[in-house]
Every structure is written in structure tokens, then in C-alpha cells.
XYZ file of C-alpha atoms in Angstrom:
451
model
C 116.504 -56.465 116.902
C 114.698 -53.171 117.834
C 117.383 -52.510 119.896
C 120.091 -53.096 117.591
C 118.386 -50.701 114.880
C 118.172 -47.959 117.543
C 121.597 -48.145 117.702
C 122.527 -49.075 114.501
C 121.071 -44.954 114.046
C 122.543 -43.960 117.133
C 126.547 -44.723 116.197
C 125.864 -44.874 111.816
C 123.521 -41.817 111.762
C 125.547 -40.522 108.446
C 124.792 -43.967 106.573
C 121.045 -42.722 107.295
C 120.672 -39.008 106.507
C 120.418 -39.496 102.620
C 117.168 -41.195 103.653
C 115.799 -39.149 106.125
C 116.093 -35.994 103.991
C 114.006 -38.000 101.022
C 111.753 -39.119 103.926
C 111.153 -35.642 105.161
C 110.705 -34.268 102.303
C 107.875 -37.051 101.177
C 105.978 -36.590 104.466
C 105.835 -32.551 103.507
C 104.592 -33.444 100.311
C 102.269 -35.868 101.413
C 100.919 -33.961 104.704
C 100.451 -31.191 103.254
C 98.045 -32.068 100.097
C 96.274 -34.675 103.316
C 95.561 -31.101 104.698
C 93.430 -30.221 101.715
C 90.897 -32.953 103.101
C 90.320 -30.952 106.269
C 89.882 -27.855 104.775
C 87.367 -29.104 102.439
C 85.440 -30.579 105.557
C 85.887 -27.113 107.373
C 82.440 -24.928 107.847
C 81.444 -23.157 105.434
C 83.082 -24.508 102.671
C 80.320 -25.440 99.705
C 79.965 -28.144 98.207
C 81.729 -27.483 94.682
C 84.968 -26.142 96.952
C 85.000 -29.085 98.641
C 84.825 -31.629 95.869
C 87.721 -29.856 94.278
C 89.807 -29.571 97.273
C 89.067 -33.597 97.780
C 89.649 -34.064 94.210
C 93.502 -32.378 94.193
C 94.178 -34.120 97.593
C 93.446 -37.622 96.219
C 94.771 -37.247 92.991
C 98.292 -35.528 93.903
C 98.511 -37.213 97.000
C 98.131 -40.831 95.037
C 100.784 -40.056 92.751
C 102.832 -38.269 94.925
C 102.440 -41.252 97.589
C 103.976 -43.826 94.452
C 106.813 -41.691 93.079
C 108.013 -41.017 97.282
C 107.866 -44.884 97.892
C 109.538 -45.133 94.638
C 112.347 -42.740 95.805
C 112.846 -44.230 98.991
C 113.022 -47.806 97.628
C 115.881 -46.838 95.350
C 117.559 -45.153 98.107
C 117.164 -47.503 101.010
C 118.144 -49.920 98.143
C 121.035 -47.995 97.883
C 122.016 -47.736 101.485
C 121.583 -51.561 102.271
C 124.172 -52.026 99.036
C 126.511 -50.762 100.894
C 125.962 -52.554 104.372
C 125.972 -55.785 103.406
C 129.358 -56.848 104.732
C 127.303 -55.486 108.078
C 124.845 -57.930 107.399
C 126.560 -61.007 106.888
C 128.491 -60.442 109.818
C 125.160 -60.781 111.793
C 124.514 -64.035 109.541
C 127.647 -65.283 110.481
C 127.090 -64.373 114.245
C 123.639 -66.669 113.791
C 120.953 -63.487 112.891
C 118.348 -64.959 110.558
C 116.371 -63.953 107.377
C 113.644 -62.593 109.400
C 115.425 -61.037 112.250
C 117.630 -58.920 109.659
C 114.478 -58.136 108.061
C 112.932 -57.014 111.167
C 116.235 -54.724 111.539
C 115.898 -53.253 108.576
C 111.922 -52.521 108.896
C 112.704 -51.719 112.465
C 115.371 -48.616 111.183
C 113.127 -47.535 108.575
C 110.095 -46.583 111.279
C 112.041 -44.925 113.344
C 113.533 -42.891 110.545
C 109.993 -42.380 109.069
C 108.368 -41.452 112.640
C 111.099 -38.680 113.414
C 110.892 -37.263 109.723
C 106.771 -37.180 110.084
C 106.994 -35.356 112.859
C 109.471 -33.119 112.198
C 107.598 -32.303 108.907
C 104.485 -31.121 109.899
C 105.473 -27.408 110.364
C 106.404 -27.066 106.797
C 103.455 -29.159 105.909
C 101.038 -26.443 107.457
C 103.139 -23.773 105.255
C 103.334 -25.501 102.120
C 99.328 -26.315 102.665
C 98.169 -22.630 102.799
C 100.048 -21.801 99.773
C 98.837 -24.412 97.715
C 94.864 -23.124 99.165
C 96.184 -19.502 97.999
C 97.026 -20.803 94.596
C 94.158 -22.271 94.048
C 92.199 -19.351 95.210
C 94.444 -16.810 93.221
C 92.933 -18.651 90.191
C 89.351 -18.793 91.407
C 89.020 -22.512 91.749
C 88.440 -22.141 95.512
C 86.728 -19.126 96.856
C 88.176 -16.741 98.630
C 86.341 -17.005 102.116
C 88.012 -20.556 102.596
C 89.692 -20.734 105.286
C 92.831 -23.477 105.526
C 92.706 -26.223 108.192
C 95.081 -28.344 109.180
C 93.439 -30.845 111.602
C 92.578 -34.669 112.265
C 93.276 -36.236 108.563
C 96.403 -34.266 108.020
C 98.006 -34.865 111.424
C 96.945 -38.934 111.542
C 97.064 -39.752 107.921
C 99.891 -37.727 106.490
C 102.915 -39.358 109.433
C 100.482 -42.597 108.808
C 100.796 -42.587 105.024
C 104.414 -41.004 105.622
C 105.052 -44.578 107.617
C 102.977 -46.838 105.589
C 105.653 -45.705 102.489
C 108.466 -46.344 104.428
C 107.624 -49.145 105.407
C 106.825 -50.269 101.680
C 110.480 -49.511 100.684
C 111.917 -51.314 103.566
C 110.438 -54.380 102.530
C 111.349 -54.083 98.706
C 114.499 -53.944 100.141
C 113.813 -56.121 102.775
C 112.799 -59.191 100.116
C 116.268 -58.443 98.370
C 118.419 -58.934 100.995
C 117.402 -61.732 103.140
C 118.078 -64.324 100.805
C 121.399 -63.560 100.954
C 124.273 -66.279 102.689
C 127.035 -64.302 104.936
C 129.276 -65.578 101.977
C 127.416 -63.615 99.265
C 126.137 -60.830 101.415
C 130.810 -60.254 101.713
C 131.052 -60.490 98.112
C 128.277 -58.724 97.526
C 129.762 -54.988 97.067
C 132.161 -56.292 94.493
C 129.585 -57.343 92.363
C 126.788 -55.236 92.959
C 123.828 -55.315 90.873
C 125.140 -57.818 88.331
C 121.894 -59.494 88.644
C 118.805 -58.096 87.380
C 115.848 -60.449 88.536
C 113.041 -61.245 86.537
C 110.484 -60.406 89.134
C 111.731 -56.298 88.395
C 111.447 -56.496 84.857
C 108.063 -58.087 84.678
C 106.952 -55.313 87.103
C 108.705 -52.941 84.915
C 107.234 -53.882 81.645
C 103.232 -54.219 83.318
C 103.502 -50.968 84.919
C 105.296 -49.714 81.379
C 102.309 -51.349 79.892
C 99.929 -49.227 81.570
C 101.100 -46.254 80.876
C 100.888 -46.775 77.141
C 97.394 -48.067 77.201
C 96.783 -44.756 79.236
C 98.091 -42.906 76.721
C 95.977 -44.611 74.079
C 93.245 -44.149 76.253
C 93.993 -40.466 76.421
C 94.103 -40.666 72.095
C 90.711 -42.043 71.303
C 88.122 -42.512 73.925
C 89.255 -38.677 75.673
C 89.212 -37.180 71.972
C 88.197 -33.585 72.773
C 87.702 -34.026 76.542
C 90.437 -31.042 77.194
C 90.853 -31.557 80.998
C 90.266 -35.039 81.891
C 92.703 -35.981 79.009
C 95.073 -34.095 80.219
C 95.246 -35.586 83.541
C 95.194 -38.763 81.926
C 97.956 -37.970 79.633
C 100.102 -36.863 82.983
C 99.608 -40.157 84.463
C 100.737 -41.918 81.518
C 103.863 -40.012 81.564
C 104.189 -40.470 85.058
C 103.697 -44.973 84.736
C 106.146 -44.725 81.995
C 108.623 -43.147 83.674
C 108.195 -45.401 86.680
C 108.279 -48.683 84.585
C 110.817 -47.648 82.670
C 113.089 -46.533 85.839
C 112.766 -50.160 87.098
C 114.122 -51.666 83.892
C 116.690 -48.834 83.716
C 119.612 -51.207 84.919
C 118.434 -53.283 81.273
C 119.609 -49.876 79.558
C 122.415 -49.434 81.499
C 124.081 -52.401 80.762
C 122.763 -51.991 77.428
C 125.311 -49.544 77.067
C 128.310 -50.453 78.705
C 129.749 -51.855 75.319
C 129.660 -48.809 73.297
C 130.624 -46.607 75.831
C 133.472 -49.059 77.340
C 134.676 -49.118 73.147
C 134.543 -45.093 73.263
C 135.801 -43.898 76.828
C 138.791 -45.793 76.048
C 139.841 -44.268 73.336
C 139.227 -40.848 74.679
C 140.220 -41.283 78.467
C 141.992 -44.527 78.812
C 141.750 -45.963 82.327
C 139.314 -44.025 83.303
C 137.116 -45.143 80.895
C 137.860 -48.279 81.678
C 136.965 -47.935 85.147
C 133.709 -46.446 84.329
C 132.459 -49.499 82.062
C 133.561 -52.223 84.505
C 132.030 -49.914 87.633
C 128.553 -49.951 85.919
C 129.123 -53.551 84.472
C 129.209 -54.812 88.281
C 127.416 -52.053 90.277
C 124.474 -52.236 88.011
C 122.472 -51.070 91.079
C 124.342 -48.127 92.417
C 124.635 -46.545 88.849
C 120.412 -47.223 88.373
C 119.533 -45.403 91.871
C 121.180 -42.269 90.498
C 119.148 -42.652 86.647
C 116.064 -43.714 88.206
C 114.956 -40.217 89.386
C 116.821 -38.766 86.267
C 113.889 -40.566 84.758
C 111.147 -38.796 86.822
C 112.320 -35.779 86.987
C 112.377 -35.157 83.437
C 109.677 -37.132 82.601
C 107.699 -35.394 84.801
C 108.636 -31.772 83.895
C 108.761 -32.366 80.407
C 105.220 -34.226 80.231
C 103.435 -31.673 82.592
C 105.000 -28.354 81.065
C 104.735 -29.850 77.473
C 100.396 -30.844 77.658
C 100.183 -27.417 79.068
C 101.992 -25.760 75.998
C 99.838 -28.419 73.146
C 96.665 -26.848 75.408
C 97.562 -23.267 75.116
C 98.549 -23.555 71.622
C 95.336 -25.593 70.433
C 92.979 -22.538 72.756
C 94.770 -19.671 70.528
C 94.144 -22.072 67.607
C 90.793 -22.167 68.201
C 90.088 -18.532 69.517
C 89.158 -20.005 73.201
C 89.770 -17.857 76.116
C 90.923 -19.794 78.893
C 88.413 -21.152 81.358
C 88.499 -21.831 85.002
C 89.214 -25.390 84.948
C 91.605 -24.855 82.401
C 93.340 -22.058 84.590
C 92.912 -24.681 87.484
C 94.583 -27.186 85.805
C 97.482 -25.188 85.080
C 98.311 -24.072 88.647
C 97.648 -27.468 89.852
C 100.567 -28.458 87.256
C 102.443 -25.884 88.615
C 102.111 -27.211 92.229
C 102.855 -30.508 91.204
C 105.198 -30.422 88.928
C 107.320 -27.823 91.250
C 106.886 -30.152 94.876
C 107.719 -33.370 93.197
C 110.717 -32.347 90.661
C 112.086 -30.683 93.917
C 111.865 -34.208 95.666
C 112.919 -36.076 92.483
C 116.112 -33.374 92.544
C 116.921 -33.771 96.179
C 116.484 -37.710 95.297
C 119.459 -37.305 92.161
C 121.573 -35.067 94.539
C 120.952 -37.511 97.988
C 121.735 -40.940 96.062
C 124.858 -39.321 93.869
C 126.455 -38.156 97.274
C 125.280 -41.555 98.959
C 126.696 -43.669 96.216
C 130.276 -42.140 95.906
C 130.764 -41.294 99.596
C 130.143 -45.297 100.361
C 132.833 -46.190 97.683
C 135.650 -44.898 100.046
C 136.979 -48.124 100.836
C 136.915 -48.925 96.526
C 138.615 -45.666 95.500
C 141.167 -46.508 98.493
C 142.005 -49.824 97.253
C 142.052 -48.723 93.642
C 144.619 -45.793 94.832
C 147.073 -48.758 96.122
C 146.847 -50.467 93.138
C 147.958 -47.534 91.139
C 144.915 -45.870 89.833
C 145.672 -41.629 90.572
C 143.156 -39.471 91.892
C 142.629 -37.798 88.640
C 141.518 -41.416 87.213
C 139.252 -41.972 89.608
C 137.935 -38.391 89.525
C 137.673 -38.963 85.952
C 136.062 -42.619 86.152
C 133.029 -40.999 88.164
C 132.757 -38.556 86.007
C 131.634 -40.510 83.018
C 129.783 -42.602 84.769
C 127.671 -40.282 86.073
C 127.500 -38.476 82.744
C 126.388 -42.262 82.010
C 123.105 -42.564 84.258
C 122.356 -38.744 83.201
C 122.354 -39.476 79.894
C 119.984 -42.887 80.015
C 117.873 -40.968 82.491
C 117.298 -38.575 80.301
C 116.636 -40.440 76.883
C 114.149 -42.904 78.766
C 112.541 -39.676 80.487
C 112.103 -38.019 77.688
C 110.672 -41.403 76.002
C 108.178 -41.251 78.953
C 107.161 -38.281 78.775
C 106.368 -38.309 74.968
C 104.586 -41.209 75.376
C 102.153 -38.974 77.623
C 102.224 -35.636 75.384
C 101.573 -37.672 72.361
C 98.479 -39.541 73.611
C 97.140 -35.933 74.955
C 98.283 -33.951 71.336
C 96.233 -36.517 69.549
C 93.467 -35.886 72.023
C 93.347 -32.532 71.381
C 94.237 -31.075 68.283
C 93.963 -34.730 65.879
C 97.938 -34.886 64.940
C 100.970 -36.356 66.796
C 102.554 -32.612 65.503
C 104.333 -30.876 68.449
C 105.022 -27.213 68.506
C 108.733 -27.454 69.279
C 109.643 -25.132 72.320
C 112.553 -26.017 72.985
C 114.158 -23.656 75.368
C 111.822 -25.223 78.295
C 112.890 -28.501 77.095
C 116.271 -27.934 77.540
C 116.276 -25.876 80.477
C 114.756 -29.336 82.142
C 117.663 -31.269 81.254
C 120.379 -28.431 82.320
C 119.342 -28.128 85.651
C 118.976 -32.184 86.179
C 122.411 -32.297 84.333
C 123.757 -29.850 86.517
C 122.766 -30.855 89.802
C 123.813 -34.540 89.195
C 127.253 -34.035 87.928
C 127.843 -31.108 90.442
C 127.182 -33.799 93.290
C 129.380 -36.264 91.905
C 132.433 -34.360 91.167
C 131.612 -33.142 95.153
C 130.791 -36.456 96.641
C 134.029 -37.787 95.046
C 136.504 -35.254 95.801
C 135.142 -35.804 99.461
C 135.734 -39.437 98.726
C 138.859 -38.903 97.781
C 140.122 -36.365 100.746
C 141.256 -39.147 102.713
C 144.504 -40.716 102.585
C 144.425 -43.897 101.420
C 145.720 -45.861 104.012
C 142.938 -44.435 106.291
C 140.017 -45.753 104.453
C 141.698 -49.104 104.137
C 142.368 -49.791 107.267
């Protein structure tokens, strides 16, 4: 099976690049912030330095670890989707469960070992700017030096593998209960099942992030910057919960939009509602990091203004931490939108390109481009606008629980310009790599992709 996954990349390498840029991107994320670890061990560091430096790297890199196995299980999801006629042609040639499942793990190491590598050089970059951020704001003195040594080059391709890995076998645990005959059928009805297993993980992990929250309200009243990272990681569960119960709200919604579109763009409204009614899945892996990106941006950028607000308030001046805080937000917020982003952009182009064979079959049938240009259109309008209602749900599930915190009222200054800057860039990018993915879809004559 090893061999067969080497060249299963070899001859599909295009199937795999929408995962290997998400994978690169999460090991330069991850390796860098592991760096931070071996330049708070470096000589003559004190002891305050290094206790922050340990503190950032643990906390960033433990969210930042969940939200890039997150990403690559949605888009490995994704990918396998779209192979499974593959796969049950190796079920019918006698493969079993657990051989296709060591295929599958088997692909996703090599993918993760090349991108690891590969991303160490903009991991040692990335690294001494986030040190010179930190010491622009006088959290870390000036006299540290960055180092980028034993922890960063064993645990950052390590962790890089060990999230890979993860991914593969949530995807892994999907697929090989499949029969050859269901794995063929499969790609027409994508995603029509939503298994209970997802939405109990969905609601616990939703759970948590409102108890955080509440946490954040009552027993962090007044404690300025630990509530505030607490609020941030409330946003941040929310948004992850509610991602994995996402395909609930999409279907949620196929009524009223299949009763609208219709009216407004006839078949191609149509064609959007019965798309999302039966590829559930494909439509969720473009609103899932919808949902973190904005939830995300909003929550982090939005505790930052309620702080700043409730300082002038007050007449405070802002302190260190306070100033460290904010930088660290900066970093975060600006590393792991940018992956979230690539995430929207990768799985949009993924999703549409590996519809070929659909849009070829719907040409024959009489559907026009236009239609079809136009079906994709809304649907992706669709997953943009459930990702953003349920991330901006998340994230005011966060910015409440910190307001409360801080200033004793659920009031929010309104602000919002930032707000909606957020959701114009995530609105842009996703539709702009939709209408691209499908005119590229489409650029093919008909016959070609069918046969």
C-alpha cells in the first residue's frame, strides 16, 4: 500500500496540492511559534523572558495546532469525496478497510514530511519577526537573541506530522466503512448523511466554549488580561463546534433559499438547492473556515476595541501586558486568518475543479454554461453567508463573555467599519475563487470530461 500511495502522488499530484499548500502553511505556523521554545532556553535569556516566550509558544501553538488539524480534516475530507469511485475500484479489486486506510495515512505522511521540510526556511523568518514584535513592545528585551534549534527542527515537522496524521484518520474512519457499491454512488449523493458521532462532537466542543465564555463573565470579572485570553478561546471553540454542525445549517436552509433562487434565477437556483441538498459535505468544507476566519478576526479585533475603550473610560494608560497582548493578537490573528483564507480559497478551487465530470454531464443534459456558472454562484454565496452568521455568532459569544468581564454590561461600542471590512475580504476571496475554479471547470469541452 506504501507503494501505491507513492504513486498515487506521483501520477495524481494535482488531486494533492490543495493539501499540501494548507499543510505547508500549518507547519510554518506551527514551527515557527516551536522556535520560541529555543529561544527562551538560549543563554542569557532571564527568567521573566523566558516564561513569556514559553507562555506565547504553548498557547498559540495549541490553538494554532487544533484550527490546522481542523483545516486539513475538512480538506483531506474534501479530497477523498472526490476519489471514492478510486476507492471502490480497489474494493472491488479485493483492497480491504484497513489496507485503504493505510493508503490514505500512507499519502498523508508523505505529503506532511515534504511540506515540514520544505517549511522550515520560512519558519526561521516568520520566528524572528514574531521575537521583534514582541521586543518592539518591550515584552522581551532587546538583547534576546532568536534561536532556532533542537525543539523547533524535531517538534515543529513532528507536530506538523502528528496533525496530518490526525486528519487522515478522521477521514480515514469515514471512508472505510464504505462497500465498492456505495463508495460508486457515493459522489452523487455526497454528504446527505450527517452522523451523529459529528454533531455530538459539535455540540460538546460548542458547549465549551460557552461555559468559557461564562467563565470569562463572572469568575475573570476585572482580571483584564487573563479574561481576555479566555474570551479568545471561547470564540475560537465556538467557531470550531459550530463549523462541525455547519452541514445542520446548511441544510437548514436549502428550503428557503431553493423557494427564493427560483423565483429570481430559475434553473440555476434550482441547481444550487439540490447541489447542497446532496453534497452536504463539499458545500460545509468551503463554510467551515468561513466560520474561523471571521470568528476569529472579529472576536480578537473586537476584545481589543471593548479593552481600549473601557482604559480611556477609566483614564488607564496602557500597560505592558496590555501592549503585549495586543501584538500577540496581532500575530495571531494575522498567521491564522491567512491560513483560514488560503483554507476558503484551496477548498473553493478543490471543490469546483473536481465537479468536472458533474458540470460535463449536466452540459449534455441541457443545462448552459451560464446556468451552471450561475448555480455555483449562489451556492457559494450560500456557504459565505452561513459562515458568516455562525462566525459572527461565535465570535459574540467570546466578546460578550469578555465585555461583561470588563466593563459590567453586554453594551458594545459598535465599530463597524472593522467589522465589515472582515466579512468583505472573506466574501471576496471566496466568491472570486469560485467564479475562477468554475470557469476553469467549465473550459473543457464537454465531451472531454465525459469521456
Amino acid at each position: 500500500m506504501l507503494g501505491l500511495a507513492m504513486n498515487s502522488l506521483r501520477f495524481q499530484w494535482s488531486r494533492f496540492t490543495a493539501t499540501f499548500i494548507n499543510v505547508f502553511l500549518g507547519a510554518v505556523i506551527l514551527t515557527a511559534f516551536a522556535s520560541l521554545f529555543d529561544t527562551a532556553a538560549g543563554s542569557g535569556v532571564s527568567a521573566s523572558d523566558a516564561s513569556s516566550l514559553n507562555t506565547i509558544a504553548a498557547a498559540v501553538g495549541g490553538w494554532g495546532l487544533l484550527i490546522v488539524v481542523f483545516g486539513l480534516a475538512s480538506t483531506m475530507r474534501l479530497s477523498n469525496s472526490q476519489r471514492q469511485g478510486d476507492l471502490a475500484l480497489l474494493k472491488a479489486a479485493g483492497a480491504t478497510p484497513a489496507q485503504i486506510g493505510r493508503l490514505i495515512v500512507g499519502e498523508a505522511i508523505v505529503v506532511a514530511l515534504i511540506a515540514a521540510l520544505l517549511a522550515v526556511g520560512p519558519a526561521v523568518l516568520i520566528g524572528r519577526g514574531i521575537l521583534s514584535a514582541l521586543q518592539s513592545t518591550g515584552q522581551i528585551a532587546g538583547s534576546v537573541d532568536y534561536t532556532f534549534g533542537l525543539i523547533a527542527t524535531a517538534a515543529g515537522p513532528s507536530i506538523t506530522m502528528l496533525a496530518m496524521i490526525a486528519a487522515a484518520v478522521i477521514t480515514v474512519r469515514r471512508t472505510r466503512h464504505l462497500s465498492a457499491k456505495d463508495a460508486l454512488s457515493q459522489p452523487v449523493a455526497d454528504g446527505s448523511k450527517i452522523t451523529k458521532t459529528r454533531v455530538v462532537v459539535g455540540v460538546a466542543i460548542l458547549l465549551v466554549g460557552i461555559s468559557c465564555a461564562a467563565v470569562t463573565a463572572t469568575v475573570l470579572e476585572g482580571e483584564g488580561f487573563l479574561a481576555l485570553s479566555v474570551a479568545g478561546q471561547a470564540g475560537i471553540a465556538c467557531a470550531i463546534g459550530l463549523a462541525l454542525l455547519s452541514p445542520v445549517f446548511l441544510r437548514a436552509v436549502i428550503g428557503p433559499l431553493d423557494f427564493l433562487t427560483r423565483r429570481v434565477s430559475g434553473a440555476s437556483g434550482y441547481l444550487a438547492a439540490s447541489n447542497i441538498r446532496r453534497r452536504t459535505d463539499q458545500t460545509a468544507a468551503i463554510t467551515m473556515p468561513v466560520i474561523i476566519f471571521t470568528a476569529l478576526a472579529t472576536v480578537s479585533l473586537y476584545t481589543l476595541k471593548v479593552q481600549n475603550s473601557a482604559n480611556v473610560a477609566d483614564g488607564l494608560v496602557l500597560s505592558a501586558d496590555d501592549e503585549g497582548v495586543q501584538t500577540l493578537t496581532f500575530i495571531i490573528v494575522g498567521m491564522i486568518a491567512v491560513f483560514a483564507a488560503i483554507v476558503v480559497i484551496n477548498n473553493c478551487v478543490a471543490t469546483m475543479l473536481g465537479r468536472r465530470a458533474e458540470f460535463a454531464l449536466a452540459r449534455k443534459i441541457g443545462a448552459t454554461p451560464a446556468q451552471l456558472r450561475g448555480s455555483t454562484m449562489l451556492e457559494s454565496v450560500c456557504a459565505v453567508v452561513v459562515g458568516i452568521v455562525l462566525g459572527t455568532v461565535a465570535a459574540a459569544v467570546g466578546i460578550a463573555g469578555f465585555a461583561y468581564s470588563r466593563t459590567g454590561s453586554l453594551a458594545i461600542e459598535p465599530g463597524p467599519l472593522t467589522y465589515v471590512l472582515i466579512l468583505v475580504i472573506i466574501a471576496v476571496l471566496t466568491l472570486a475563487a469560485g467564479r475562477i475554479s468554475t470557469a476553469r471547470a467549465l473550459a473543457k469541452p464537454m465531451l472531454a470530461e465525459i469521456t
